[in-house]
Short mmCIF file of C-alpha atoms and ligand atoms in Angstrom, two decimals:
data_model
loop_
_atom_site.label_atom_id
_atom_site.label_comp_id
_atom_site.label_asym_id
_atom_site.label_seq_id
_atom_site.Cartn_x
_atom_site.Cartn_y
_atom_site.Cartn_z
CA UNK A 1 16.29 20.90 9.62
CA UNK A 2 14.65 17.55 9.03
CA UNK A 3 16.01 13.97 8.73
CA UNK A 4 18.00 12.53 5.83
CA UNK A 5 16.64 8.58 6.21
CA UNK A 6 17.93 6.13 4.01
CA UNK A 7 16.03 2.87 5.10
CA UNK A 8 16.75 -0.83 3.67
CA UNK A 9 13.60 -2.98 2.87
CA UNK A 10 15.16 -6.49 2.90
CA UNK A 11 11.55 -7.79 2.41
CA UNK A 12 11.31 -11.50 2.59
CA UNK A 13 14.85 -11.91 1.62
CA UNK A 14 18.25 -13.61 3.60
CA UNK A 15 18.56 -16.43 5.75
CA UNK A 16 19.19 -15.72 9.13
CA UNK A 17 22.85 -15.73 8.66
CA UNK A 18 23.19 -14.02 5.27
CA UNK A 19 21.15 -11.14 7.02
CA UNK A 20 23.48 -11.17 10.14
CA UNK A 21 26.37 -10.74 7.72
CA UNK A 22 24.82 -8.19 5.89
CA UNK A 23 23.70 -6.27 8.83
CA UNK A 24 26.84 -6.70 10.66
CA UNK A 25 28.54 -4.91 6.78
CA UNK A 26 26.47 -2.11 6.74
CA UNK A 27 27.06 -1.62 10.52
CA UNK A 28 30.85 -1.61 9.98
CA UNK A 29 30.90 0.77 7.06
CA UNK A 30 28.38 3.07 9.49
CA UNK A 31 31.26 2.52 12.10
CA UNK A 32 33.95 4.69 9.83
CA UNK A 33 31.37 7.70 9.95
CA UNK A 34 27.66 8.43 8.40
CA UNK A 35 27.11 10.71 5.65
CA UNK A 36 26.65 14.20 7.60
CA UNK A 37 23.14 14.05 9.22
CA UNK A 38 21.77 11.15 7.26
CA UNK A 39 20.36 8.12 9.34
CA UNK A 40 20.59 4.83 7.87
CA UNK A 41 18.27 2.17 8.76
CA UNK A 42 17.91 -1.73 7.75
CA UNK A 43 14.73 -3.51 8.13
CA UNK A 44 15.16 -7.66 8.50
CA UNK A 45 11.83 -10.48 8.54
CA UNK A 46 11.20 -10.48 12.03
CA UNK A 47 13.17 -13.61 12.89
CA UNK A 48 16.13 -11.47 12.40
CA UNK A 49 15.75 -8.41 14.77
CA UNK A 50 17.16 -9.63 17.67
CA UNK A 51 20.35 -10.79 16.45
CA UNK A 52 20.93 -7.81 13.95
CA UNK A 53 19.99 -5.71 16.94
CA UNK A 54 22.98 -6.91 18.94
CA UNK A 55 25.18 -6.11 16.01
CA UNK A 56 23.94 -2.87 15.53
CA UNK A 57 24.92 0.89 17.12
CA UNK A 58 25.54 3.51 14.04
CA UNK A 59 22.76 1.83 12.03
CA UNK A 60 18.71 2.13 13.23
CA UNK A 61 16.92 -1.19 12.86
CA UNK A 62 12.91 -1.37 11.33
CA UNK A 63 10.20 -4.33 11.68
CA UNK A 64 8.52 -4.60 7.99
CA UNK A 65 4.98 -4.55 9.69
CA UNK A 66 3.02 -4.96 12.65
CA UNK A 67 0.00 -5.90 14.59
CA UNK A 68 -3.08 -4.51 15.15
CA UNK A 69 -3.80 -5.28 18.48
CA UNK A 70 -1.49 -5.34 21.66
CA UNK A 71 -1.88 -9.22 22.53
CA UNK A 72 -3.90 -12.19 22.71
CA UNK A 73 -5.47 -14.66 20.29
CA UNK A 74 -3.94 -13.17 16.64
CA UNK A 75 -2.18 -16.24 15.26
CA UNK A 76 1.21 -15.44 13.23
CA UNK A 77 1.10 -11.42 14.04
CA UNK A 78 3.67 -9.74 16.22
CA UNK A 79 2.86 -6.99 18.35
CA UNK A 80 4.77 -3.48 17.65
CA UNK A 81 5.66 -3.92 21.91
CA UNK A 82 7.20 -7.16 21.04
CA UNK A 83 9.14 -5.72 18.03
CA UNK A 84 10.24 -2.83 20.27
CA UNK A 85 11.69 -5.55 22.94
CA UNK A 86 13.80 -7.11 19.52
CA UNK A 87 15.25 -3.93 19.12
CA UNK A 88 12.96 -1.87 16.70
CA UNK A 89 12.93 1.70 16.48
CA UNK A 90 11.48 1.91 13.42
CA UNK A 91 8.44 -0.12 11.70
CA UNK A 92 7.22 0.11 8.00
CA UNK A 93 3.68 0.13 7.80
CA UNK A 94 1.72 0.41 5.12
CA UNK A 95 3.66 -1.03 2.03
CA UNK A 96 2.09 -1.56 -1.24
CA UNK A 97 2.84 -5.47 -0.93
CA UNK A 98 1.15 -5.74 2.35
CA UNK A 99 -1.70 -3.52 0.95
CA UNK A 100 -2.59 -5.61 -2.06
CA UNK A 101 -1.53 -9.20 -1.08
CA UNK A 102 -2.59 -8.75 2.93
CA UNK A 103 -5.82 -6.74 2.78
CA UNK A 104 -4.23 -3.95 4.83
CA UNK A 105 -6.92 -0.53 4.83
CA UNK A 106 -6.56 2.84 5.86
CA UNK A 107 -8.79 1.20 9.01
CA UNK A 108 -6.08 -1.31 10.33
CA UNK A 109 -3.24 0.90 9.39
CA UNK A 110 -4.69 3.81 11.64
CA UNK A 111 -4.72 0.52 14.40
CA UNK A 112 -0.61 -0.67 13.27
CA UNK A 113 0.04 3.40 13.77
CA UNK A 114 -1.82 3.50 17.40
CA UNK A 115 0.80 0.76 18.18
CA UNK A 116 3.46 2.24 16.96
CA UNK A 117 3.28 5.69 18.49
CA UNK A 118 1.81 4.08 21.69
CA UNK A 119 5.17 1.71 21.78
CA UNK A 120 7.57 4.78 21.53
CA UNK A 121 8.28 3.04 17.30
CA UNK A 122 8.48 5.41 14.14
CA UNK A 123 6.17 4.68 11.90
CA UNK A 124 7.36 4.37 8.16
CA UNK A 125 4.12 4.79 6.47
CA UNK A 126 4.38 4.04 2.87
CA UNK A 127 2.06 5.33 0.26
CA UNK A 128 1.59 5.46 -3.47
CA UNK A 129 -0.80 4.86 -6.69
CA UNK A 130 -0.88 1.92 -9.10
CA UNK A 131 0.26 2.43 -12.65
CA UNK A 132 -3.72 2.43 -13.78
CA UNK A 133 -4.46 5.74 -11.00
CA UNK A 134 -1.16 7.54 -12.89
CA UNK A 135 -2.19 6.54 -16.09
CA UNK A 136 -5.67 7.75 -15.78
CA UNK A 137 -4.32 11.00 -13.87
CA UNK A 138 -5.71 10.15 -10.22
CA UNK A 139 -2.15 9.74 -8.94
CA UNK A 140 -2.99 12.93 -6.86
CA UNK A 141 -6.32 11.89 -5.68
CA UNK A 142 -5.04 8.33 -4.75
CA UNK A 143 -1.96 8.96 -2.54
CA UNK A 144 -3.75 12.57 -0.69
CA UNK A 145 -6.50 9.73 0.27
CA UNK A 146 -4.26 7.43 1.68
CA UNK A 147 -2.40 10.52 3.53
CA UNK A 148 -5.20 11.77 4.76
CA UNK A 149 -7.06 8.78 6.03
CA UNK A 150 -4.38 7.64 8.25
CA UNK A 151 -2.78 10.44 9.03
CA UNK A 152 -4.80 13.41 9.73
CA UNK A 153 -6.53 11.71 12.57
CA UNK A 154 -2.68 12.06 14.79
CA UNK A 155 -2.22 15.29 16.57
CA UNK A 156 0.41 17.31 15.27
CA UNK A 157 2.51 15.58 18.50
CA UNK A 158 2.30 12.84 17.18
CA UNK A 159 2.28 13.12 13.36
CA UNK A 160 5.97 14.60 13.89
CA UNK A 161 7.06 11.28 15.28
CA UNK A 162 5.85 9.91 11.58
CA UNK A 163 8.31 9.06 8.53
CA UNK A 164 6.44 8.90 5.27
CA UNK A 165 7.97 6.97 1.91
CA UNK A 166 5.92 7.84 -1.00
CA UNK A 167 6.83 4.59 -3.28
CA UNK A 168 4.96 4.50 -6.66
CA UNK A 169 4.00 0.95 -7.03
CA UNK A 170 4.64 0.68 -10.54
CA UNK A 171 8.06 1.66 -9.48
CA UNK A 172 8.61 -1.23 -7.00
CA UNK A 173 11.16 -4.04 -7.94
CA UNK A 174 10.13 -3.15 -11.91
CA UNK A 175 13.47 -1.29 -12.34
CA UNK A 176 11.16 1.62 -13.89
CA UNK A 177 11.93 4.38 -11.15
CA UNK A 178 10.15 7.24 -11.21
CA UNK A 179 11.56 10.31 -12.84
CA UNK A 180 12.96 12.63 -10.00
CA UNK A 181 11.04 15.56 -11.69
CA UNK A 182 7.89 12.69 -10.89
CA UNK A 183 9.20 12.34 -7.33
CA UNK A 184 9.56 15.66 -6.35
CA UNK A 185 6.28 16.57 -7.92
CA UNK A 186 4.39 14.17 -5.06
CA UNK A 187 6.52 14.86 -2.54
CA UNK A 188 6.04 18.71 -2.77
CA UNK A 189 2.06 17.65 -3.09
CA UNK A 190 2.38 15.71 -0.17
CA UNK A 191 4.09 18.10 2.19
CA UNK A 192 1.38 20.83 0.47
CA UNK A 193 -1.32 18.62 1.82
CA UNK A 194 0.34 18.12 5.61
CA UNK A 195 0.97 21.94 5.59
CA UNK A 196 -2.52 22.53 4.83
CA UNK A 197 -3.54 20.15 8.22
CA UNK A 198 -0.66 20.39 10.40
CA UNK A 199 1.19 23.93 9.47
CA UNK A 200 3.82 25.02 8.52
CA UNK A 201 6.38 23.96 10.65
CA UNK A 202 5.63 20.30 11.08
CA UNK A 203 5.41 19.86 7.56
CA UNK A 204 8.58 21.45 6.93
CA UNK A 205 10.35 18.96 9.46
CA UNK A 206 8.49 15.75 8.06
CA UNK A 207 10.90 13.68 6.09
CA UNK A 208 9.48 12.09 2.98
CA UNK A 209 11.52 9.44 1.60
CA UNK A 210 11.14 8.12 -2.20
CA UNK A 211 11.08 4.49 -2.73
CA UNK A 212 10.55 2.30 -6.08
CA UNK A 213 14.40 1.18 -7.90
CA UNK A 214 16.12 4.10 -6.24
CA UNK A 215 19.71 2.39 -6.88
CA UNK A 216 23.20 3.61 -6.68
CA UNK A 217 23.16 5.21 -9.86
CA UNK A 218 20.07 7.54 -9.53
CA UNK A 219 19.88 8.17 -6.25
CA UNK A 220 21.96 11.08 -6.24
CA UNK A 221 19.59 12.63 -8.90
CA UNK A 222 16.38 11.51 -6.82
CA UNK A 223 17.76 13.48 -3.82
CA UNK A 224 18.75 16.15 -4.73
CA UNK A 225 15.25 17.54 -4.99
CA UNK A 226 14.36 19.96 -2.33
CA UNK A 227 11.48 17.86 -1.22
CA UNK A 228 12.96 13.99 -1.29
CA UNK A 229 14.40 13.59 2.23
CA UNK A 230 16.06 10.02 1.57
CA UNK A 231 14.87 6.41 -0.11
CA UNK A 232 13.21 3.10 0.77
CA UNK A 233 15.18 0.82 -0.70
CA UNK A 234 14.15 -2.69 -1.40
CA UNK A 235 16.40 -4.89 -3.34
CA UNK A 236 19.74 -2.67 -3.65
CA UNK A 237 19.34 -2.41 0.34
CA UNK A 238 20.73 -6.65 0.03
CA UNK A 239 24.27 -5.76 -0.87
CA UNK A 240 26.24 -3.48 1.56
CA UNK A 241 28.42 -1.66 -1.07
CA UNK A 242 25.30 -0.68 -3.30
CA UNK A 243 23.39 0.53 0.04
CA UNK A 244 26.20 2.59 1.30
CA UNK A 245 26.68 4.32 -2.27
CA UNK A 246 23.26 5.09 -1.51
CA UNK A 247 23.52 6.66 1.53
CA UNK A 248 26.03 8.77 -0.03
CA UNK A 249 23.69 10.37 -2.44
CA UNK A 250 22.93 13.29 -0.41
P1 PGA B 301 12.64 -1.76 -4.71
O1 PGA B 301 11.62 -1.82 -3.49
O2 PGA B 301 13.74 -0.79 -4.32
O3 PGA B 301 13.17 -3.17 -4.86
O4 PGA B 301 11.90 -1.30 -5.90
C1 PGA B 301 11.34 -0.68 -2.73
C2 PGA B 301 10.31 -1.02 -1.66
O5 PGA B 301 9.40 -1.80 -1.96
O6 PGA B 301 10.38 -0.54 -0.52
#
């Protein structure tokens, strides 16, 4: 059976101590016992991972990005080897804020997910269309691209290492989450298209979390579609209570 993931996107968001303290509550509530077979995860800036890695055991712990390259002369970027020595085991590439304010392409996320999989991190590769590609009806079109591009160049091997989000951007931080008839619509597409490529089997095991103002009060009606295998959650991942409720969707 695949992975229930419930990841926390803390974005650019918490001082280094607020995010200690909130790492260190989410870790405690972990500590009394996980929802049966779901694996939470919180994802800190980068100056945070080494000090919520110490606090952490029950809870996995994500960079929000990471380099294309391996090392040398790339001012301000941080190599997915040095985010594995913080403490990473999981990094989000791919997000729809680092895609339309960063540049990133298909091209240098294919380079972040060489990193990843060569530094033993799993890749949480994000997709999802703008409101004008669902308006217009090319929702489809849009997020099999971005699938496909990076992702159909791995070997199966490797592909199975890979956690996808499928986040709607005109979902993100708008407090207009998609409908979970919506979600489970592109998530059945999705795991259609990785069937078609990888088979079967892998795409039955690939979990394919929803992301977009999943909250407390509709995630239990997000996941409980057959094809929504946990959430992304940005700005209801900053308080512990409303994360845990989360986590206890399932
Ligand atoms: P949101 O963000 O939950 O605040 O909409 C989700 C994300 O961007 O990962």
């Amino acid at each position: 059976m695949r992975k229930k993931i419930v990841a926390g996107n803390w974005k650019m968001n918490t001082s280094p101590q607020e995010g200690l303290a909130l790492a260190k509550a989410v870790e405690a509530k972990a500590s009394h016992g996980l929802p049966q077979g779901v694996e939470l995860v919180v994802a800190p800036p980068f100056t945070h991972l080494s000090a919520v890695a110490a606090v952490l055991s029950k809870v996995g712990l994500s960079a929000q990005n990471c380099a294309t390259h391996d090392s040398g002369a790339y001012t301000g970027e941080v190599s997915a080897s040095m985010l594995k020595q913080a403490g990473a085991g999981y990094v989000i590439i791919g997000h729809s804020e680092r895609r339309s304010y960063y540049g990133e392409t298909d091209q240098s996320l294919s380079l972040k997910m060489a990193q990843l999989l060569k530094n033993g991190l799993t890749p949480i590769f994000c997709c999802g269309e703008v409101l004008d590609e669902r308006e217009s009806g090319k929702h489809f079109e849009v997020v099999e691209a971005q699938v496909a591009n990076v992702l159909f160049q791995l070997s199966e091997e490797d592909f199975r290492k890979v956690v996808i989000a499928y986040e709607p951007v005109w979902a993100i931080g708008t407090g207009r989450t998609a409908s979970p008839e919506q979600a489970q619509e592109m998530h059945a597409a999705i795991r259609g298209w990785l069937r078609g490529h990888f088979g079967d089997s892998a795409a039955a095991d690939c979990a394919i979390l929803y992301g977009g103002s999943c909250k407390a009060s509709n995630a239990q009606e997000l996941f409980a579609n057959p094809d929504v295998d946990g959430g992304l959650i940005g700005g209801a991942s900053l308080n512990a209570d409303e994360f845990w409720a989360i986590a206890n969707s399932f």
